[in-house]
XYZ file of N, CA, C and O in Angstrom:
548
model
N 0.840 -1.179 0.000
C 0.000 0.000 0.000
C 0.883 1.240 0.000
O 1.816 1.364 0.776
N 0.607 2.150 -0.913
C 1.405 3.367 -0.986
C 0.922 4.378 0.040
O -0.244 4.391 0.426
N 1.829 5.211 0.455
C 1.493 6.231 1.446
C 0.896 7.432 0.726
O 1.467 7.955 -0.226
N -0.267 7.864 1.157
C -0.943 9.002 0.545
C -0.565 10.274 1.286
O -1.184 10.650 2.264
N 0.474 10.927 0.812
C 0.868 12.193 1.412
C 1.168 13.173 0.287
O 1.313 12.798 -0.868
N 1.246 14.420 0.620
C 1.515 15.461 -0.361
C 2.590 16.392 0.186
O 2.286 17.446 0.743
N 3.861 15.993 0.053
C 4.937 16.815 0.617
C 5.165 18.089 -0.190
O 4.673 18.250 -1.312
N 5.912 18.988 0.388
C 6.186 20.295 -0.204
C 6.877 20.171 -1.566
O 6.614 20.968 -2.462
N 7.740 19.161 -1.741
C 8.479 19.057 -3.002
C 7.588 18.637 -4.179
O 8.042 18.611 -5.315
N 6.312 18.320 -3.934
C 5.394 17.994 -5.018
C 4.520 19.187 -5.407
O 3.677 19.066 -6.294
N 4.717 20.319 -4.757
C 3.957 21.517 -5.097
C 4.817 22.415 -5.971
O 5.978 22.660 -5.675
N 4.235 22.890 -7.038
C 4.953 23.736 -7.982
C 4.816 25.193 -7.539
O 3.719 25.758 -7.577
N 5.918 25.784 -7.102
C 5.886 27.139 -6.556
C 6.748 28.120 -7.350
O 6.528 29.322 -7.273
N 7.708 27.621 -8.092
C 8.646 28.481 -8.801
C 7.964 29.212 -9.948
O 7.335 28.608 -10.816
N 8.096 30.538 -9.963
C 7.488 31.335 -11.016
C 8.084 31.017 -12.381
O 7.373 30.991 -13.391
N 9.394 30.789 -12.425
C 10.025 30.471 -13.704
C 9.540 29.115 -14.229
O 9.322 28.966 -15.431
N 9.365 28.153 -13.340
C 8.861 26.840 -13.764
C 7.416 26.940 -14.250
O 7.034 26.291 -15.233
N 6.607 27.766 -13.586
C 5.213 27.946 -14.000
C 5.154 28.645 -15.357
O 4.388 28.237 -16.242
N 5.965 29.684 -15.554
C 5.995 30.372 -16.848
C 6.455 29.437 -17.962
O 5.909 29.457 -19.069
N 7.448 28.612 -17.662
C 7.935 27.646 -18.642
C 6.868 26.597 -18.955
O 6.731 26.169 -20.104
N 6.110 26.198 -17.937
C 5.029 25.227 -18.127
C 4.002 25.760 -19.119
O 3.599 25.057 -20.054
N 3.572 27.015 -18.961
C 2.568 27.569 -19.858
C 3.145 27.921 -21.230
O 2.418 27.922 -22.219
N 4.440 28.213 -21.304
C 5.051 28.547 -22.590
C 5.313 27.291 -23.429
O 5.082 27.287 -24.643
N 5.790 26.214 -22.802
C 6.224 25.029 -23.539
C 5.303 23.830 -23.374
O 5.487 22.818 -24.044
N 4.335 23.918 -22.480
C 3.525 22.754 -22.149
C 2.402 22.483 -23.133
O 2.075 23.285 -23.993
N 1.813 21.305 -22.973
C 0.635 20.894 -23.738
C -0.561 20.904 -22.794
O -0.402 20.882 -21.582
N -1.763 20.889 -23.376
C -2.953 20.966 -22.537
C -4.081 20.132 -23.123
O -4.114 19.852 -24.325
N -4.986 19.733 -22.245
C -6.235 19.089 -22.644
C -7.266 19.375 -21.569
O -6.941 19.842 -20.487
N -8.529 19.099 -21.893
C -9.625 19.408 -20.972
C -10.374 18.137 -20.621
O -10.732 17.354 -21.494
N -10.553 17.935 -19.324
C -11.493 16.955 -18.783
C -12.414 17.803 -17.922
O -12.118 18.066 -16.773
N -13.505 18.263 -18.539
C -14.348 19.261 -17.894
C -14.799 18.802 -16.519
O -15.213 17.669 -16.377
N -14.642 19.594 -15.504
C -14.373 21.016 -15.386
C -12.900 21.366 -15.190
O -12.603 22.463 -14.745
N -11.978 20.479 -15.491
C -10.557 20.759 -15.305
C -9.858 20.910 -16.651
O -10.102 20.143 -17.582
N -8.979 21.895 -16.723
C -8.053 22.012 -17.846
C -6.689 21.664 -17.293
O -6.255 22.247 -16.293
N -6.026 20.700 -17.912
C -4.742 20.228 -17.423
C -3.661 20.694 -18.391
O -3.722 20.408 -19.590
N -2.695 21.442 -17.875
C -1.530 21.864 -18.640
C -0.356 21.085 -18.066
O -0.166 21.052 -16.851
N 0.434 20.444 -18.939
C 1.519 19.599 -18.455
C 2.756 19.762 -19.321
O 2.677 20.138 -20.488
N 3.894 19.484 -18.715
C 5.175 19.495 -19.414
C 6.029 18.385 -18.834
O 6.243 18.325 -17.626
N 6.500 17.496 -19.693
C 7.343 16.386 -19.252
C 8.775 16.871 -19.190
O 9.276 17.505 -20.112
N 9.441 16.560 -18.069
C 10.829 16.957 -17.854
C 11.685 15.706 -17.899
O 11.602 14.857 -17.014
N 12.495 15.574 -18.932
C 13.323 14.383 -19.116
C 14.567 14.404 -18.235
O 15.154 13.369 -17.963
N 14.981 15.584 -17.783
C 16.275 15.713 -17.120
C 16.266 15.294 -15.650
O 17.293 14.893 -15.125
N 15.134 15.381 -14.983
C 15.130 15.072 -13.550
C 14.253 13.866 -13.254
O 13.390 13.487 -14.034
N 14.506 13.260 -12.110
C 13.734 12.099 -11.668
C 13.024 12.455 -10.365
O 13.016 11.696 -9.417
N 12.420 13.624 -10.314
C 11.680 14.078 -9.135
C 10.220 13.661 -9.276
O 9.764 13.328 -10.367
N 9.475 13.675 -8.184
C 8.039 13.395 -8.308
C 7.354 14.510 -9.097
O 7.867 15.627 -9.172
N 6.200 14.220 -9.698
C 5.508 15.273 -10.448
C 5.109 16.434 -9.540
O 4.681 16.223 -8.413
N 5.279 17.651 -10.039
C 4.922 18.845 -9.285
C 3.699 19.484 -9.922
O 3.559 19.483 -11.141
N 2.809 20.049 -9.098
C 1.563 20.588 -9.609
C 1.139 21.825 -8.830
O 1.653 22.105 -7.751
N 0.195 22.545 -9.400
C -0.506 23.591 -8.667
C -1.931 23.668 -9.187
O -2.260 23.159 -10.253
N -2.802 24.307 -8.402
C -4.223 24.406 -8.710
C -4.584 25.880 -8.837
O -4.164 26.692 -8.020
N -5.362 26.208 -9.859
C -5.796 27.579 -10.065
C -7.311 27.611 -10.154
O -7.902 26.911 -10.973
N -7.933 28.430 -9.305
C -9.373 28.676 -9.335
C -9.534 30.169 -9.632
O -9.109 30.998 -8.837
N -10.139 30.553 -10.759
C -10.187 31.969 -11.122
C -11.104 32.794 -10.222
O -12.210 32.381 -9.885
N -10.608 33.944 -9.846
C -11.381 34.866 -9.019
C -12.559 35.440 -9.797
O -13.569 35.827 -9.219
N -12.444 35.460 -11.118
C -13.529 35.963 -11.957
C -14.791 35.120 -11.794
O -15.895 35.635 -11.815
N -14.632 33.791 -11.625
C -15.788 32.896 -11.508
C -16.274 32.745 -10.073
O -17.446 32.451 -9.856
N -15.372 32.875 -9.107
C -15.725 32.707 -7.696
C -15.187 33.900 -6.925
O -14.014 33.948 -6.581
N -16.064 34.851 -6.656
C -15.640 36.084 -5.988
C -15.229 35.846 -4.543
O -14.324 36.486 -4.033
N -15.897 34.912 -3.881
C -15.614 34.648 -2.472
C -14.440 33.686 -2.319
O -14.425 32.612 -2.921
N -13.483 34.065 -1.501
C -12.310 33.232 -1.273
C -12.684 31.876 -0.667
O -12.013 30.882 -0.909
N -13.762 31.846 0.098
C -14.201 30.603 0.735
C -14.490 29.536 -0.325
O -14.109 28.382 -0.177
N -15.149 29.940 -1.402
C -15.478 28.994 -2.461
C -14.232 28.556 -3.223
O -14.097 27.388 -3.597
N -13.306 29.478 -3.449
C -12.059 29.116 -4.132
C -11.244 28.136 -3.298
O -10.710 27.160 -3.817
N -11.166 28.378 -2.015
C -10.431 27.478 -1.121
C -11.111 26.110 -1.064
O -10.442 25.070 -1.079
N -12.445 26.096 -1.025
C -13.214 24.843 -1.021
C -12.836 23.989 -2.233
O -12.509 22.797 -2.104
N -12.848 24.592 -3.413
C -12.526 23.850 -4.635
C -11.059 23.440 -4.676
O -10.734 22.325 -5.079
N -10.178 24.337 -4.256
C -8.745 24.027 -4.271
C -8.447 22.829 -3.378
O -7.686 21.933 -3.748
N -9.061 22.777 -2.225
C -8.855 21.642 -1.315
C -9.389 20.352 -1.914
O -8.788 19.290 -1.758
N -10.555 20.413 -2.571
C -11.131 19.206 -3.171
C -10.252 18.664 -4.291
O -10.041 17.474 -4.406
N -9.729 19.559 -5.113
C -8.874 19.132 -6.227
C -7.561 18.558 -5.709
O -7.093 17.520 -6.178
N -6.958 19.211 -4.717
C -5.710 18.694 -4.143
C -5.913 17.334 -3.509
O -5.069 16.444 -3.628
N -7.033 17.155 -2.812
C -7.317 15.876 -2.167
C -7.527 14.781 -3.198
O -7.033 13.659 -3.040
N -8.243 15.063 -4.272
C -8.443 14.073 -5.330
C -7.109 13.693 -5.960
O -6.858 12.514 -6.232
N -6.224 14.668 -6.174
C -4.898 14.373 -6.722
C -4.085 13.543 -5.733
O -3.448 12.569 -6.117
N -4.123 13.910 -4.461
C -3.339 13.201 -3.446
C -3.727 11.728 -3.377
O -2.871 10.854 -3.246
N -5.011 11.436 -3.463
C -5.476 10.058 -3.347
C -5.134 9.206 -4.566
O -4.984 7.995 -4.445
N -4.992 9.822 -5.726
C -4.828 9.049 -6.960
C -3.566 9.386 -7.729
O -3.447 9.036 -8.904
N -2.597 10.032 -7.104
C -1.395 10.446 -7.818
C -0.524 9.284 -8.267
O 0.251 9.418 -9.199
N -0.683 8.109 -7.660
C 0.140 6.968 -8.070
C -0.199 6.513 -9.485
O 0.622 5.865 -10.134
N -1.380 6.852 -9.994
C -1.728 6.554 -11.390
C -0.700 7.196 -12.317
O -0.317 6.617 -13.335
N -0.221 8.367 -11.964
C 0.726 9.117 -12.778
C 2.175 8.903 -12.356
O 3.059 8.781 -13.200
N 2.428 8.820 -11.059
C 3.810 8.793 -10.583
C 4.524 7.475 -10.883
O 5.728 7.465 -11.133
N 3.806 6.355 -10.892
C 4.456 5.074 -11.174
C 4.997 4.999 -12.603
O 6.158 4.622 -12.799
N 4.210 5.342 -13.648
C 4.785 5.312 -15.000
C 5.930 6.305 -15.183
O 6.885 6.022 -15.903
N 5.850 7.467 -14.523
C 6.931 8.439 -14.630
C 8.217 7.908 -14.008
O 9.304 8.082 -14.563
N 8.109 7.260 -12.855
C 9.313 6.730 -12.203
C 9.915 5.580 -13.002
O 11.131 5.422 -13.036
N 9.069 4.782 -13.658
C 9.592 3.690 -14.503
C 10.377 4.238 -15.683
O 11.353 3.637 -16.116
N 9.959 5.363 -16.212
C 10.620 5.945 -17.382
C 11.674 6.994 -17.005
O 12.233 7.653 -17.885
N 11.938 7.180 -15.711
C 12.920 8.151 -15.214
C 12.621 9.562 -15.740
O 13.488 10.249 -16.262
N 11.371 9.973 -15.580
C 10.948 11.296 -16.010
C 10.266 12.011 -14.857
O 9.903 11.403 -13.857
N 10.088 13.306 -15.034
C 9.317 14.112 -14.099
C 8.313 14.929 -14.901
O 8.379 14.975 -16.127
N 7.396 15.572 -14.203
C 6.362 16.322 -14.900
C 5.928 17.514 -14.059
O 5.902 17.436 -12.840
N 5.608 18.603 -14.731
C 4.988 19.761 -14.095
C 3.554 19.831 -14.586
O 3.292 19.666 -15.784
N 2.627 20.073 -13.655
C 1.202 20.072 -13.967
C 0.532 21.327 -13.437
O 0.917 21.852 -12.392
N -0.509 21.754 -14.134
C -1.384 22.813 -13.647
C -2.808 22.337 -13.835
O -3.185 21.892 -14.917
N -3.586 22.404 -12.765
C -5.003 22.069 -12.824
C -5.781 23.382 -12.760
O -5.763 24.066 -11.739
N -6.460 23.728 -13.851
C -7.220 24.970 -13.929
C -8.699 24.615 -13.911
O -9.163 23.823 -14.732
N -9.438 25.204 -12.993
C -10.863 24.902 -12.840
C -11.656 25.819 -13.758
O -11.559 27.042 -13.667
N -12.462 25.240 -14.654
C -13.176 26.012 -15.666
C -14.633 26.297 -15.337
O -15.192 27.276 -15.813
N -15.273 25.444 -14.572
C -16.705 25.543 -14.319
C -17.021 26.767 -13.458
O -16.201 27.208 -12.660
N -18.234 27.286 -13.616
C -18.661 28.433 -12.804
C -19.495 27.997 -11.616
O -19.947 28.824 -10.842
N -19.692 26.691 -11.468
C -20.484 26.151 -10.363
C -19.592 25.312 -9.451
O -18.606 24.724 -9.896
N -19.984 25.229 -8.182
C -19.291 24.356 -7.239
C -19.701 22.911 -7.512
O -20.882 22.624 -7.692
N -18.740 22.025 -7.556
C -19.024 20.597 -7.718
C -18.589 19.871 -6.457
O -17.655 20.294 -5.776
N -19.253 18.760 -6.169
C -18.904 18.005 -4.972
C -17.648 17.173 -5.209
O -17.162 17.045 -6.337
N -17.129 16.607 -4.131
C -15.860 15.907 -4.188
C -15.913 14.685 -5.087
O -14.960 14.410 -5.821
N -17.000 13.921 -5.084
C -17.056 12.688 -5.874
C -16.968 12.982 -7.371
O -16.321 12.247 -8.115
N -17.595 14.060 -7.811
C -17.519 14.445 -9.214
C -16.098 14.867 -9.573
O -15.554 14.448 -10.600
N -15.474 15.685 -8.733
C -14.107 16.147 -8.977
C -13.135 14.970 -8.958
O -12.236 14.882 -9.792
N -13.338 14.036 -8.029
C -12.470 12.860 -7.943
C -12.568 12.015 -9.206
O -11.553 11.555 -9.735
N -13.768 11.814 -9.708
C -13.967 11.025 -10.926
C -13.262 11.682 -12.111
O -12.584 11.013 -12.897
N -13.365 12.989 -12.223
C -12.713 13.712 -13.312
C -11.195 13.723 -13.154
O -10.458 13.684 -14.135
N -10.709 13.764 -11.906
C -9.270 13.729 -11.667
C -8.693 12.379 -12.097
O -7.624 12.321 -12.720
N -9.384 11.296 -11.772
C -8.934 9.963 -12.188
C -8.868 9.890 -13.706
O -7.885 9.396 -14.281
N -9.892 10.401 -14.371
C -9.926 10.399 -15.837
C -8.768 11.217 -16.405
O -8.106 10.802 -17.370
N -8.476 12.367 -15.810
C -7.384 13.219 -16.279
C -6.028 12.543 -16.077
O -5.170 12.584 -16.969
N -5.823 11.911 -14.916
C -4.547 11.248 -14.656
C -4.347 10.058 -15.585
O -3.222 9.781 -16.019
N -5.412 9.349 -15.912
C -5.290 8.228 -16.848
C -4.952 8.731 -18.254
O -4.156 8.110 -18.958
N -5.520 9.852 -18.646
C -5.171 10.421 -19.956
C -3.729 10.887 -19.989
O -3.032 10.727 -20.998
N -3.249 11.442 -18.886
C -1.837 11.836 -18.811
C -0.929 10.621 -18.920
O 0.099 10.657 -19.594
N -1.309 9.534 -18.266
C -0.521 8.307 -18.325
C -0.465 7.774 -19.748
O 0.584 7.301 -20.198
N -1.568 7.847 -20.471
C -1.579 7.401 -21.861
C -0.665 8.253 -22.724
O -0.050 7.751 -23.660
N -0.559 9.529 -22.415
C 0.320 10.409 -23.191
C 1.790 10.184 -22.854
O 2.651 10.455 -23.682
N 2.065 9.699 -21.638
C 3.446 9.424 -21.241
C 3.931 8.136 -21.894
O 4.976 8.088 -22.529
N 3.160 7.080 -21.705
C 3.553 5.774 -22.209
C 3.039 5.589 -23.627
O 1.842 5.684 -23.870
N 3.942 5.321 -24.555
C 3.466 5.081 -25.916
C 2.650 3.792 -25.959
O 2.927 2.841 -25.229
N 1.644 3.785 -26.790
C 0.804 2.591 -26.874
C 1.631 1.454 -27.441
O 2.368 1.613 -28.417
N 1.518 0.324 -26.790
C 2.281 -0.843 -27.230
C 1.683 -1.366 -28.528
O 0.485 -1.336 -28.741
N 2.555 -1.867 -29.391
C 2.065 -2.365 -30.677
C 1.205 -3.588 -30.476
O 1.448 -4.416 -29.591
N 0.216 -3.709 -31.312
C -0.678 -4.844 -31.250
C 0.050 -6.083 -31.734
O 0.623 -6.088 -32.827
N 0.032 -7.126 -30.925
C 0.662 -8.361 -31.342
C -0.367 -9.174 -32.104
O -1.539 -9.206 -31.751
N 0.060 -9.861 -33.171
C -0.893 -10.633 -33.950
C -1.437 -11.794 -33.142
O -0.757 -12.366 -32.291
N -2.681 -12.123 -33.388
C -3.294 -13.222 -32.652
C -2.707 -14.537 -33.152
O -2.290 -14.676 -34.308
N -2.654 -15.553 -32.270
C -2.030 -16.828 -32.658
C -2.856 -17.589 -33.699
O -2.348 -18.508 -34.327
N -4.104 -17.209 -33.921
C -4.937 -17.924 -34.882
C -4.668 -17.520 -36.315
O -4.991 -18.235 -37.245
N -4.048 -16.376 -36.544
C -3.853 -15.937 -37.926
C -2.546 -16.382 -38.521
O -1.699 -16.952 -38.007
């Protein structure tokens, strides 16, 4: 059983790294999340991430904090979906989770979307294995 923790070294805080992520990274949407990512071949650190909830959509800080905590918790519980393939390939990744919806969603919905997003990231990391011919042909 893996330990579910979220240490400081997994949080993306560097402004230069964040600017580089948005300048060089790729993105996709698993509504209500937009995921921006950049694979780092040079280091073997755990994936680093941050969460952004726009003030334009949620004027009250209480609601932004509510969503930020839910997204971080969903990532913390399911981060091994992403971290295991990265460690096998000796890679690291920078991630940004941007919340797009204008409504508050409950934790189960956010968790389901986070799992879907992490699985899509894993598919983009690992190239699809070639189909082996069936023994009957």
